[in-house]
Amino acid sequence: MSAQPAANSSTRPALLDRLGLPRPLVWGFVGLLLFMVGDGVESGYIAPFLASNGAGNETHAAIIITAYGLIVTLGSWLAGALSDIWGPRRVMLLGLAIWVVFEVLFLAIAVPSQNYTLILITYAIRGFGYPLFAYGFLVWILAGSPANRLGSAVGWFYFAFTGGLPTLGSLMASGTEPIIGEYMTLWVSLLMVIPGGVVCLVGIRKAKGGDRLAAPGVTARQSIISSVSIAVKVPRVGLGALIRVVNTAPQFGFLVFLPTVFATDLGFGTAGWLQLIFTLGFANIFANLFFGVLSDRLGWHRTLRWFGCIGSAVSCLCFYFVPQMAGSQYWVAVACAAFYGVTLAGFTPISVLMSLMAPGQKGNAVALLNLGAGAATFVGPLIVALFLGLIGPGGVTMIFAALYVAAGVAVRWLRVPEGAEADKSAAPASQLIQA
């Protein structure tokens, strides 16, 4: 009777190893998925909801969402810098607390009062919540995972992150909104965020990498300043941040002009365009996991250069030009959207490389990486605003493809110090980085 459990216990770790999951952090991925599902519940309808519940019109709703986006960008940057000083555990706990407190204030006080200023403040400040929680966990993963599993671990992180926001979050909202309405559906998000945060923090409480990562004597102010100055002191880290900007800047740029192209010019309608976006995101979720595992075997640089950068250059051209040639063949547009979503996931190894390129400053390096991710939300639409009227959507698409090619060339300079790559087989990332 006692032999069977032993067999099960030995089989389970082997399965986790094959999947590339760091065993001490497994519950963290589960909790992150639940947390991001809750955060993503609102993603499909928050703009019209705000316009009808206190903002007054679409312009004011857009201002609220823009303020929220700026705070998310700031929180994404601070998550890495503060993780170095406070430790990822405390940063994640702070993110969970901010999310819950300001969501309750937003739903219980601001929205019922129809007070625009109060809605703006509470919703925007809540924007600190998910990046502190999620990207704090990313730093924990990079600090506590074995070096030969870093790519797989980061792939699982983005699998859980994008699986919740917006994919499963929007799917949940589509089921609850017709039954209980938009307002009550927002309350449902708390039923996912709180358990997700608890499962994550309790489940990985004993895992390595959750405590202070910076050297003794380094203050929060010094860490925050270093998270910016590191781009100058360690130029390859600054270059890595620029490559992260290129990763998703075209994606955000496409969202400006492709809705008109696909919905109106090609006649697929708004519903058809939204289905293409879902296809892109769905393909990206599983591709993040695939490329995470592949990068540990093929190499982080090769995966990033050929599948991420060069692959995205090809797929973004296909995404725009191939449906134009195919005309009303919707399945062609679906295939191109999926292709682009898959190649975007080829950038997964950039998180690993950023954490290893700056010995002793992984939190600051990840902070700069997150800043690059936030900057992409502005750079993509800015390129469209500057060039769409001059060279049209096809010309803008070619600019995006050229950026991807340039990023692929730049990958050669993302060198990891020899001490950081000395042992990829067993040592945790924190030991490699601090060697």
Tab-separated table of C-alpha atoms in Angstrom:
chain	number	residue	atom	x	y	z
A	1	MET	CA	0.000	0.000	0.000
A	2	SER	CA	2.884	2.360	0.715
A	3	ALA	CA	4.689	1.757	-2.588
A	4	GLN	CA	2.073	3.448	-4.771
A	5	PRO	CA	2.354	6.948	-3.263
A	6	ALA	CA	6.114	6.747	-3.579
A	7	ALA	CA	5.765	5.986	-7.270
A	8	ASN	CA	3.373	8.872	-7.737
A	9	SER	CA	5.659	11.295	-5.920
A	10	SER	CA	8.608	10.275	-8.061
A	11	THR	CA	6.588	10.557	-11.257
A	12	ARG	CA	5.283	14.043	-10.477
A	13	PRO	CA	8.673	15.776	-10.245
A	14	ALA	CA	9.774	14.033	-13.436
A	15	LEU	CA	6.725	15.377	-15.243
A	16	LEU	CA	7.368	18.896	-13.934
A	17	ASP	CA	10.973	18.664	-15.061
A	18	ARG	CA	9.927	17.628	-18.552
A	19	LEU	CA	7.525	20.569	-18.686
A	20	GLY	CA	10.275	22.969	-17.598
A	21	LEU	CA	8.451	24.031	-14.422
A	22	PRO	CA	10.637	24.917	-11.406
A	23	ARG	CA	9.041	22.743	-8.682
A	24	PRO	CA	9.297	25.290	-5.834
A	25	LEU	CA	7.465	27.897	-7.942
A	26	VAL	CA	4.650	25.789	-9.394
A	27	TRP	CA	1.931	27.305	-7.196
A	28	GLY	CA	3.193	30.738	-8.145
A	29	PHE	CA	2.269	30.133	-11.780
A	30	VAL	CA	-1.171	28.866	-10.753
A	31	GLY	CA	-1.749	31.919	-8.567
A	32	LEU	CA	-0.497	34.297	-11.261
A	33	LEU	CA	-2.931	32.819	-13.784
A	34	LEU	CA	-5.867	33.326	-11.395
A	35	PHE	CA	-4.709	36.864	-10.567
A	36	MET	CA	-4.393	37.860	-14.219
A	37	VAL	CA	-7.764	36.319	-15.105
A	38	GLY	CA	-9.299	38.643	-12.516
A	39	ASP	CA	-7.338	41.615	-13.817
A	40	GLY	CA	-8.370	40.815	-17.394
A	41	VAL	CA	-12.116	40.599	-16.728
A	42	GLU	CA	-12.585	44.286	-17.552
A	43	SER	CA	-10.319	44.438	-20.603
A	44	GLY	CA	-13.027	43.980	-23.221
A	45	TYR	CA	-15.483	46.628	-22.020
A	46	ILE	CA	-13.907	49.017	-19.505
A	47	ALA	CA	-13.839	52.004	-21.916
A	48	PRO	CA	-17.584	52.050	-22.711
A	49	PHE	CA	-18.367	51.203	-19.082
A	50	LEU	CA	-16.442	54.265	-17.870
A	51	ALA	CA	-18.051	56.468	-20.504
A	52	SER	CA	-21.500	55.429	-19.250
A	53	ASN	CA	-20.708	55.434	-15.533
A	54	GLY	CA	-19.113	58.712	-14.556
A	55	ALA	CA	-16.684	59.658	-17.309
A	56	GLY	CA	-19.458	61.214	-19.379
A	57	ASN	CA	-18.050	60.530	-22.827
A	58	GLU	CA	-15.461	58.480	-24.702
A	59	THR	CA	-12.847	61.241	-24.526
A	60	HIS	CA	-12.937	61.399	-20.732
A	61	ALA	CA	-12.923	57.601	-20.567
A	62	ALA	CA	-9.818	57.601	-22.759
A	63	ILE	CA	-8.130	60.049	-20.380
A	64	ILE	CA	-8.815	57.695	-17.456
A	65	ILE	CA	-7.430	54.723	-19.350
A	66	THR	CA	-4.380	56.720	-20.465
A	67	ALA	CA	-3.663	57.687	-16.856
A	68	TYR	CA	-4.039	54.044	-15.895
A	69	GLY	CA	-1.601	53.042	-18.636
A	70	LEU	CA	1.000	55.545	-17.453
A	71	ILE	CA	0.749	54.214	-13.908
A	72	VAL	CA	1.073	50.636	-15.199
A	73	THR	CA	4.257	51.654	-17.011
A	74	LEU	CA	5.627	53.277	-13.846
A	75	GLY	CA	4.667	50.258	-11.757
A	76	SER	CA	6.296	47.897	-14.255
A	77	TRP	CA	9.551	49.807	-13.923
A	78	LEU	CA	9.405	50.050	-10.123
A	79	ALA	CA	8.640	46.338	-9.728
A	80	GLY	CA	12.184	45.394	-10.684
A	81	ALA	CA	13.971	48.181	-8.841
A	82	LEU	CA	12.033	47.644	-5.618
A	83	SER	CA	12.425	43.857	-5.810
A	84	ASP	CA	16.178	44.321	-5.502
A	85	ILE	CA	15.777	46.224	-2.226
A	86	TRP	CA	12.640	44.832	-0.604
A	87	GLY	CA	12.617	41.420	-2.225
A	88	PRO	CA	10.027	40.149	-4.733
A	89	ARG	CA	7.834	38.774	-1.925
A	90	ARG	CA	7.147	42.207	-0.388
A	91	VAL	CA	6.699	43.830	-3.798
A	92	MET	CA	4.108	41.208	-4.760
A	93	LEU	CA	2.279	41.643	-1.457
A	94	LEU	CA	2.197	45.407	-2.005
A	95	GLY	CA	0.845	44.917	-5.527
A	96	LEU	CA	-1.918	42.608	-4.299
A	97	ALA	CA	-2.902	45.058	-1.530
A	98	ILE	CA	-3.013	48.042	-3.916
A	99	TRP	CA	-5.105	46.141	-6.438
A	100	VAL	CA	-7.695	44.989	-3.913
A	101	VAL	CA	-7.966	48.242	-1.929
A	102	PHE	CA	-8.292	50.556	-4.919
A	103	GLU	CA	-10.594	48.207	-6.813
A	104	VAL	CA	-12.960	48.234	-3.837
A	105	LEU	CA	-12.747	52.038	-3.598
A	106	PHE	CA	-13.346	52.299	-7.340
A	107	LEU	CA	-16.390	50.001	-7.331
A	108	ALA	CA	-17.920	50.812	-3.940
A	109	ILE	CA	-17.420	54.591	-3.848
A	110	ALA	CA	-16.149	56.153	-7.073
A	111	VAL	CA	-18.478	54.512	-9.618
A	112	PRO	CA	-21.696	54.828	-7.559
A	113	SER	CA	-20.894	58.504	-6.870
A	114	GLN	CA	-20.396	59.184	-10.622
A	115	ASN	CA	-17.525	61.463	-9.555
A	116	TYR	CA	-15.147	61.753	-12.511
A	117	THR	CA	-12.144	62.894	-10.462
A	118	LEU	CA	-12.584	60.113	-7.922
A	119	ILE	CA	-12.966	57.521	-10.679
A	120	LEU	CA	-9.800	58.815	-12.349
A	121	ILE	CA	-7.758	58.681	-9.133
A	122	THR	CA	-8.900	55.282	-7.856
A	123	TYR	CA	-8.736	53.515	-11.210
A	124	ALA	CA	-5.357	54.994	-12.116
A	125	ILE	CA	-3.702	54.171	-8.786
A	126	ARG	CA	-4.966	50.604	-9.070
A	127	GLY	CA	-2.672	50.466	-12.095
A	128	PHE	CA	0.255	49.902	-9.727
A	129	GLY	CA	-1.298	46.626	-8.617
A	130	TYR	CA	-0.815	44.065	-11.325
A	131	PRO	CA	2.695	45.075	-12.512
A	132	LEU	CA	4.063	45.037	-8.948
A	133	PHE	CA	2.530	41.614	-8.378
A	134	ALA	CA	3.262	40.020	-11.762
A	135	TYR	CA	6.678	41.498	-12.482
A	136	GLY	CA	7.735	40.999	-8.877
A	137	PHE	CA	7.057	37.320	-9.476
A	138	LEU	CA	9.077	37.480	-12.702
A	139	VAL	CA	12.093	38.739	-10.728
A	140	TRP	CA	11.534	35.902	-8.239
A	141	ILE	CA	11.518	33.399	-11.116
A	142	LEU	CA	14.750	34.793	-12.551
A	143	ALA	CA	16.406	34.777	-9.134
A	144	GLY	CA	15.300	31.327	-7.999
A	145	SER	CA	15.161	29.129	-11.104
A	146	PRO	CA	18.006	26.834	-12.242
A	147	ALA	CA	19.919	28.458	-15.076
A	148	ASN	CA	19.207	25.643	-17.522
A	149	ARG	CA	15.454	26.139	-16.915
A	150	LEU	CA	15.293	29.931	-17.151
A	151	GLY	CA	13.836	30.041	-20.646
A	152	SER	CA	11.183	27.453	-19.770
A	153	ALA	CA	10.327	29.227	-16.515
A	154	VAL	CA	9.909	32.588	-18.263
A	155	GLY	CA	7.804	30.880	-20.919
A	156	TRP	CA	5.478	29.577	-18.199
A	157	PHE	CA	5.337	33.073	-16.704
A	158	TYR	CA	4.074	34.582	-19.954
A	159	PHE	CA	1.778	31.601	-20.485
A	160	ALA	CA	0.064	32.393	-17.170
A	161	PHE	CA	0.246	36.171	-17.669
A	162	THR	CA	-1.245	36.332	-21.163
A	163	GLY	CA	-3.535	33.397	-20.486
A	164	GLY	CA	-5.288	35.532	-17.891
A	165	LEU	CA	-4.932	39.006	-19.420
A	166	PRO	CA	-6.833	39.346	-21.641
A	167	THR	CA	-7.729	35.880	-22.934
A	168	LEU	CA	-9.447	33.993	-20.093
A	169	GLY	CA	-10.402	37.229	-18.345
A	170	SER	CA	-12.388	38.388	-21.371
A	171	LEU	CA	-13.861	34.919	-21.790
A	172	MET	CA	-15.094	34.961	-18.185
A	173	ALA	CA	-16.628	38.404	-18.659
A	174	SER	CA	-18.432	37.237	-21.792
A	175	GLY	CA	-20.145	34.592	-19.681
A	176	THR	CA	-21.028	36.663	-16.614
A	177	GLU	CA	-21.888	40.028	-18.174
A	178	PRO	CA	-25.134	38.895	-19.868
A	179	ILE	CA	-26.304	37.348	-16.573
A	180	ILE	CA	-25.279	39.817	-13.852
A	181	GLY	CA	-24.336	42.925	-15.848
A	182	GLU	CA	-21.123	44.906	-16.348
A	183	TYR	CA	-20.934	46.415	-12.867
A	184	MET	CA	-21.328	43.144	-10.963
A	185	THR	CA	-18.913	41.442	-13.343
A	186	LEU	CA	-16.241	43.876	-12.169
A	187	TRP	CA	-16.860	42.669	-8.612
A	188	VAL	CA	-16.347	39.095	-9.832
A	189	SER	CA	-12.757	40.036	-10.661
A	190	LEU	CA	-12.012	40.219	-6.936
A	191	LEU	CA	-13.065	36.573	-6.603
A	192	MET	CA	-10.150	35.667	-8.847
A	193	VAL	CA	-7.524	38.223	-7.831
A	194	ILE	CA	-7.636	37.611	-4.068
A	195	PRO	CA	-7.441	33.773	-4.211
A	196	GLY	CA	-4.805	34.047	-6.935
A	197	GLY	CA	-2.642	36.326	-4.817
A	198	VAL	CA	-3.001	34.104	-1.764
A	199	VAL	CA	-2.256	30.890	-3.674
A	200	CYS	CA	0.840	32.462	-5.214
A	201	LEU	CA	2.342	34.014	-2.093
A	202	VAL	CA	1.541	31.116	0.234
A	203	GLY	CA	2.457	28.429	-2.273
A	204	ILE	CA	5.971	29.774	-2.945
A	205	ARG	CA	6.724	31.264	0.476
A	206	LYS	CA	9.695	28.910	1.000
A	207	ALA	CA	11.121	29.175	-2.521
A	208	LYS	CA	14.516	30.809	-3.057
A	209	GLY	CA	14.671	34.281	-4.544
A	210	GLY	CA	11.877	35.972	-2.607
A	211	ASP	CA	14.023	38.072	-0.271
A	212	ARG	CA	16.263	41.105	-0.795
A	213	LEU	CA	18.519	40.674	-3.816
A	214	ALA	CA	20.706	43.795	-3.725
A	215	ALA	CA	23.999	44.046	-1.863
A	216	PRO	CA	23.886	45.294	1.757
A	217	GLY	CA	23.827	49.067	2.045
A	218	VAL	CA	22.055	49.743	-1.265
A	219	THR	CA	19.040	51.995	-0.630
A	220	ALA	CA	15.719	52.157	-2.493
A	221	ARG	CA	16.696	55.527	-3.957
A	222	GLN	CA	19.993	54.133	-5.226
A	223	SER	CA	18.257	51.108	-6.713
A	224	ILE	CA	15.680	53.234	-8.544
A	225	ILE	CA	18.379	55.520	-9.942
A	226	SER	CA	20.446	52.486	-10.925
A	227	SER	CA	17.475	50.998	-12.773
A	228	VAL	CA	17.840	53.898	-15.237
A	229	SER	CA	21.593	54.545	-15.119
A	230	ILE	CA	22.279	50.860	-15.770
A	231	ALA	CA	21.422	51.539	-19.415
A	232	VAL	CA	24.532	53.763	-19.598
A	233	LYS	CA	26.801	51.781	-17.288
A	234	VAL	CA	25.941	48.478	-18.991
A	235	PRO	CA	25.070	49.442	-22.589
A	236	ARG	CA	24.032	45.914	-23.538
A	237	VAL	CA	21.214	46.169	-20.988
A	238	GLY	CA	20.045	49.426	-22.552
A	239	LEU	CA	20.159	47.736	-25.955
A	240	GLY	CA	18.099	44.859	-24.570
A	241	ALA	CA	15.461	47.328	-23.395
A	242	LEU	CA	15.288	48.825	-26.904
A	243	ILE	CA	14.814	45.351	-28.369
A	244	ARG	CA	11.949	44.869	-25.898
A	245	VAL	CA	10.382	48.080	-27.214
A	246	VAL	CA	10.596	46.704	-30.759
A	247	ASN	CA	8.960	43.451	-29.603
A	248	THR	CA	5.449	44.884	-29.160
A	249	ALA	CA	5.590	48.462	-30.547
A	250	PRO	CA	4.392	47.272	-33.983
A	251	GLN	CA	1.605	45.286	-32.322
A	252	PHE	CA	0.288	48.431	-30.615
A	253	GLY	CA	0.799	50.375	-33.827
A	254	PHE	CA	-1.255	47.848	-35.782
A	255	LEU	CA	-4.141	48.394	-33.376
A	256	VAL	CA	-4.363	51.987	-34.647
A	257	PHE	CA	-4.930	51.338	-38.348
A	258	LEU	CA	-5.612	47.625	-38.902
A	259	PRO	CA	-9.176	47.783	-37.504
A	260	THR	CA	-10.115	49.969	-40.478
A	261	VAL	CA	-8.202	47.768	-42.915
A	262	PHE	CA	-9.789	44.490	-41.820
A	263	ALA	CA	-13.218	45.659	-40.650
A	264	THR	CA	-13.955	48.147	-43.438
A	265	ASP	CA	-11.590	47.781	-46.383
A	266	LEU	CA	-11.638	43.971	-46.441
A	267	GLY	CA	-15.236	43.795	-45.230
A	268	PHE	CA	-14.751	41.477	-42.250
A	269	GLY	CA	-16.628	43.800	-39.879
A	270	THR	CA	-15.807	44.680	-36.288
A	271	ALA	CA	-16.619	41.175	-35.059
A	272	GLY	CA	-14.245	39.699	-37.617
A	273	TRP	CA	-11.453	42.032	-36.511
A	274	LEU	CA	-11.978	41.164	-32.833
A	275	GLN	CA	-11.793	37.476	-33.672
A	276	LEU	CA	-8.454	38.096	-35.377
A	277	ILE	CA	-7.151	39.757	-32.213
A	278	PHE	CA	-8.325	36.781	-30.160
A	279	THR	CA	-6.593	34.429	-32.591
A	280	LEU	CA	-3.360	36.404	-32.321
A	281	GLY	CA	-3.469	36.353	-28.521
A	282	PHE	CA	-4.461	32.697	-28.277
A	283	ALA	CA	-1.601	31.640	-30.538
A	284	ASN	CA	0.793	33.811	-28.550
A	285	ILE	CA	-0.126	32.174	-25.235
A	286	PHE	CA	1.003	28.681	-26.198
A	287	ALA	CA	3.897	29.915	-28.300
A	288	ASN	CA	5.332	31.680	-25.231
A	289	LEU	CA	5.555	28.322	-23.511
A	290	PHE	CA	6.948	26.570	-26.588
A	291	PHE	CA	9.700	29.105	-27.224
A	292	GLY	CA	10.578	29.213	-23.540
A	293	VAL	CA	11.321	25.489	-23.594
A	294	LEU	CA	12.947	25.638	-27.029
A	295	SER	CA	15.285	28.452	-26.013
A	296	ASP	CA	16.791	26.328	-23.233
A	297	ARG	CA	17.760	23.755	-25.863
A	298	LEU	CA	18.423	25.810	-28.979
A	299	GLY	CA	19.941	28.802	-27.182
A	300	TRP	CA	18.488	32.096	-25.964
A	301	HIS	CA	20.225	34.230	-28.591
A	302	ARG	CA	19.295	32.004	-31.534
A	303	THR	CA	15.663	31.780	-30.481
A	304	LEU	CA	15.409	35.529	-29.980
A	305	ARG	CA	17.144	36.426	-33.255
A	306	TRP	CA	15.579	33.967	-35.695
A	307	PHE	CA	12.149	33.179	-34.291
A	308	GLY	CA	11.496	36.486	-32.502
A	309	CYS	CA	13.117	39.246	-34.544
A	310	ILE	CA	13.412	37.829	-38.068
A	311	GLY	CA	10.268	35.745	-37.656
A	312	SER	CA	8.257	38.809	-36.616
A	313	ALA	CA	9.653	40.804	-39.554
A	314	VAL	CA	8.249	38.189	-41.922
A	315	SER	CA	4.970	37.636	-40.066
A	316	CYS	CA	4.102	41.333	-39.696
A	317	LEU	CA	4.504	41.766	-43.460
A	318	CYS	CA	2.262	38.742	-43.974
A	319	PHE	CA	-0.283	40.076	-41.496
A	320	TYR	CA	-0.879	43.169	-43.615
A	321	PHE	CA	-0.028	42.256	-47.222
A	322	VAL	CA	-1.178	38.634	-47.611
A	323	PRO	CA	-4.860	39.299	-46.704
A	324	GLN	CA	-4.768	42.201	-49.164
A	325	MET	CA	-3.797	39.811	-51.922
A	326	ALA	CA	-6.233	37.105	-50.799
A	327	GLY	CA	-9.170	39.516	-50.713
A	328	SER	CA	-12.205	38.241	-48.815
A	329	GLN	CA	-10.627	34.956	-47.719
A	330	TYR	CA	-11.047	35.319	-43.972
A	331	TRP	CA	-9.187	32.119	-43.143
A	332	VAL	CA	-6.064	33.633	-44.696
A	333	ALA	CA	-6.284	36.608	-42.313
A	334	VAL	CA	-6.772	34.186	-39.389
A	335	ALA	CA	-3.663	32.233	-40.359
A	336	CYS	CA	-1.606	35.418	-40.692
A	337	ALA	CA	-2.797	36.707	-37.305
A	338	ALA	CA	-1.832	33.405	-35.675
A	339	PHE	CA	1.559	33.482	-37.422
A	340	TYR	CA	2.274	36.951	-36.060
A	341	GLY	CA	1.162	35.956	-32.556
A	342	VAL	CA	3.487	32.952	-32.600
A	343	THR	CA	6.559	34.908	-33.690
A	344	LEU	CA	5.979	37.617	-31.069
A	345	ALA	CA	6.523	34.875	-28.503
A	346	GLY	CA	9.990	34.309	-29.937
A	347	PHE	CA	11.066	37.323	-27.871
A	348	THR	CA	10.550	35.336	-24.642
A	349	PRO	CA	14.331	34.818	-24.031
A	350	ILE	CA	14.921	38.598	-23.757
A	351	SER	CA	13.837	38.408	-20.100
A	352	VAL	CA	16.438	35.726	-19.401
A	353	LEU	CA	19.214	37.617	-21.172
A	354	MET	CA	18.397	40.882	-19.392
A	355	SER	CA	18.610	39.174	-16.008
A	356	LEU	CA	22.020	37.690	-16.802
A	357	MET	CA	23.721	40.616	-18.540
A	358	ALA	CA	24.041	42.753	-15.401
A	359	PRO	CA	25.684	40.732	-12.614
A	360	GLY	CA	24.260	41.654	-9.212
A	361	GLN	CA	21.578	43.962	-10.658
A	362	LYS	CA	18.942	41.604	-12.047
A	363	GLY	CA	16.101	43.608	-10.492
A	364	ASN	CA	17.340	46.814	-12.122
A	365	ALA	CA	17.812	45.057	-15.454
A	366	VAL	CA	14.274	43.667	-15.337
A	367	ALA	CA	13.017	47.131	-14.331
A	368	LEU	CA	14.528	48.565	-17.507
A	369	LEU	CA	13.062	45.673	-19.485
A	370	ASN	CA	9.612	46.448	-18.084
A	371	LEU	CA	10.104	50.129	-18.897
A	372	GLY	CA	10.768	49.079	-22.476
A	373	ALA	CA	7.550	47.065	-22.476
A	374	GLY	CA	5.616	50.112	-21.305
A	375	ALA	CA	7.306	52.406	-23.818
A	376	ALA	CA	6.151	50.127	-26.631
A	377	THR	CA	2.559	51.207	-25.979
A	378	PHE	CA	3.561	54.765	-26.976
A	379	VAL	CA	6.221	54.142	-29.631
A	380	GLY	CA	4.025	52.009	-31.896
A	381	PRO	CA	1.134	54.493	-32.174
A	382	LEU	CA	3.663	57.357	-32.467
A	383	ILE	CA	5.244	55.771	-35.545
A	384	VAL	CA	1.776	55.409	-37.052
A	385	ALA	CA	0.917	59.041	-36.283
A	386	LEU	CA	4.136	60.278	-37.910
A	387	PHE	CA	4.163	58.156	-41.069
A	388	LEU	CA	0.674	56.863	-41.863
A	389	GLY	CA	-0.328	60.022	-43.736
A	390	LEU	CA	2.952	60.073	-45.651
A	391	ILE	CA	3.468	56.480	-46.763
A	392	GLY	CA	0.205	54.720	-45.942
A	393	PRO	CA	-0.404	51.526	-43.943
A	394	GLY	CA	1.796	49.415	-46.214
A	395	GLY	CA	4.733	51.771	-45.703
A	396	VAL	CA	4.247	51.807	-41.942
A	397	THR	CA	4.178	47.990	-41.949
A	398	MET	CA	7.519	47.964	-43.760
A	399	ILE	CA	8.951	50.311	-41.116
A	400	PHE	CA	7.826	47.824	-38.464
A	401	ALA	CA	9.471	44.966	-40.375
A	402	ALA	CA	12.696	46.972	-40.660
A	403	LEU	CA	12.697	47.540	-36.894
A	404	TYR	CA	12.434	43.796	-36.314
A	405	VAL	CA	15.352	43.142	-38.672
A	406	ALA	CA	17.445	45.805	-36.913
A	407	ALA	CA	16.629	44.172	-33.571
A	408	GLY	CA	17.744	40.816	-34.973
A	409	VAL	CA	21.110	42.309	-35.915
A	410	ALA	CA	21.441	43.936	-32.477
A	411	VAL	CA	20.983	40.608	-30.679
A	412	ARG	CA	24.650	39.801	-31.357
A	413	TRP	CA	25.662	42.435	-28.775
A	414	LEU	CA	23.531	40.994	-25.955
A	415	ARG	CA	26.526	39.272	-24.433
A	416	VAL	CA	26.215	37.436	-21.122
A	417	PRO	CA	29.300	37.667	-18.858
A	418	GLU	CA	31.306	34.440	-18.768
A	419	GLY	CA	30.702	33.978	-15.057
A	420	ALA	CA	26.956	34.035	-15.617
A	421	GLU	CA	27.071	31.203	-18.145
A	422	ALA	CA	29.673	29.098	-16.415
A	423	ASP	CA	27.166	26.544	-15.109
A	424	LYS	CA	23.759	26.206	-16.714
A	425	SER	CA	23.020	22.822	-15.283
A	426	ALA	CA	22.168	23.287	-11.636
A	427	ALA	CA	23.028	26.621	-10.108
A	428	PRO	CA	20.148	28.983	-9.426
A	429	ALA	CA	20.085	32.189	-11.424
A	430	SER	CA	20.779	34.279	-8.353
A	431	GLN	CA	24.100	32.492	-7.813
A	432	LEU	CA	25.049	32.828	-11.465
A	433	ILE	CA	24.289	36.515	-11.529
A	434	GLN	CA	26.162	37.233	-8.315
A	435	ALA	CA	29.197	35.131	-9.220
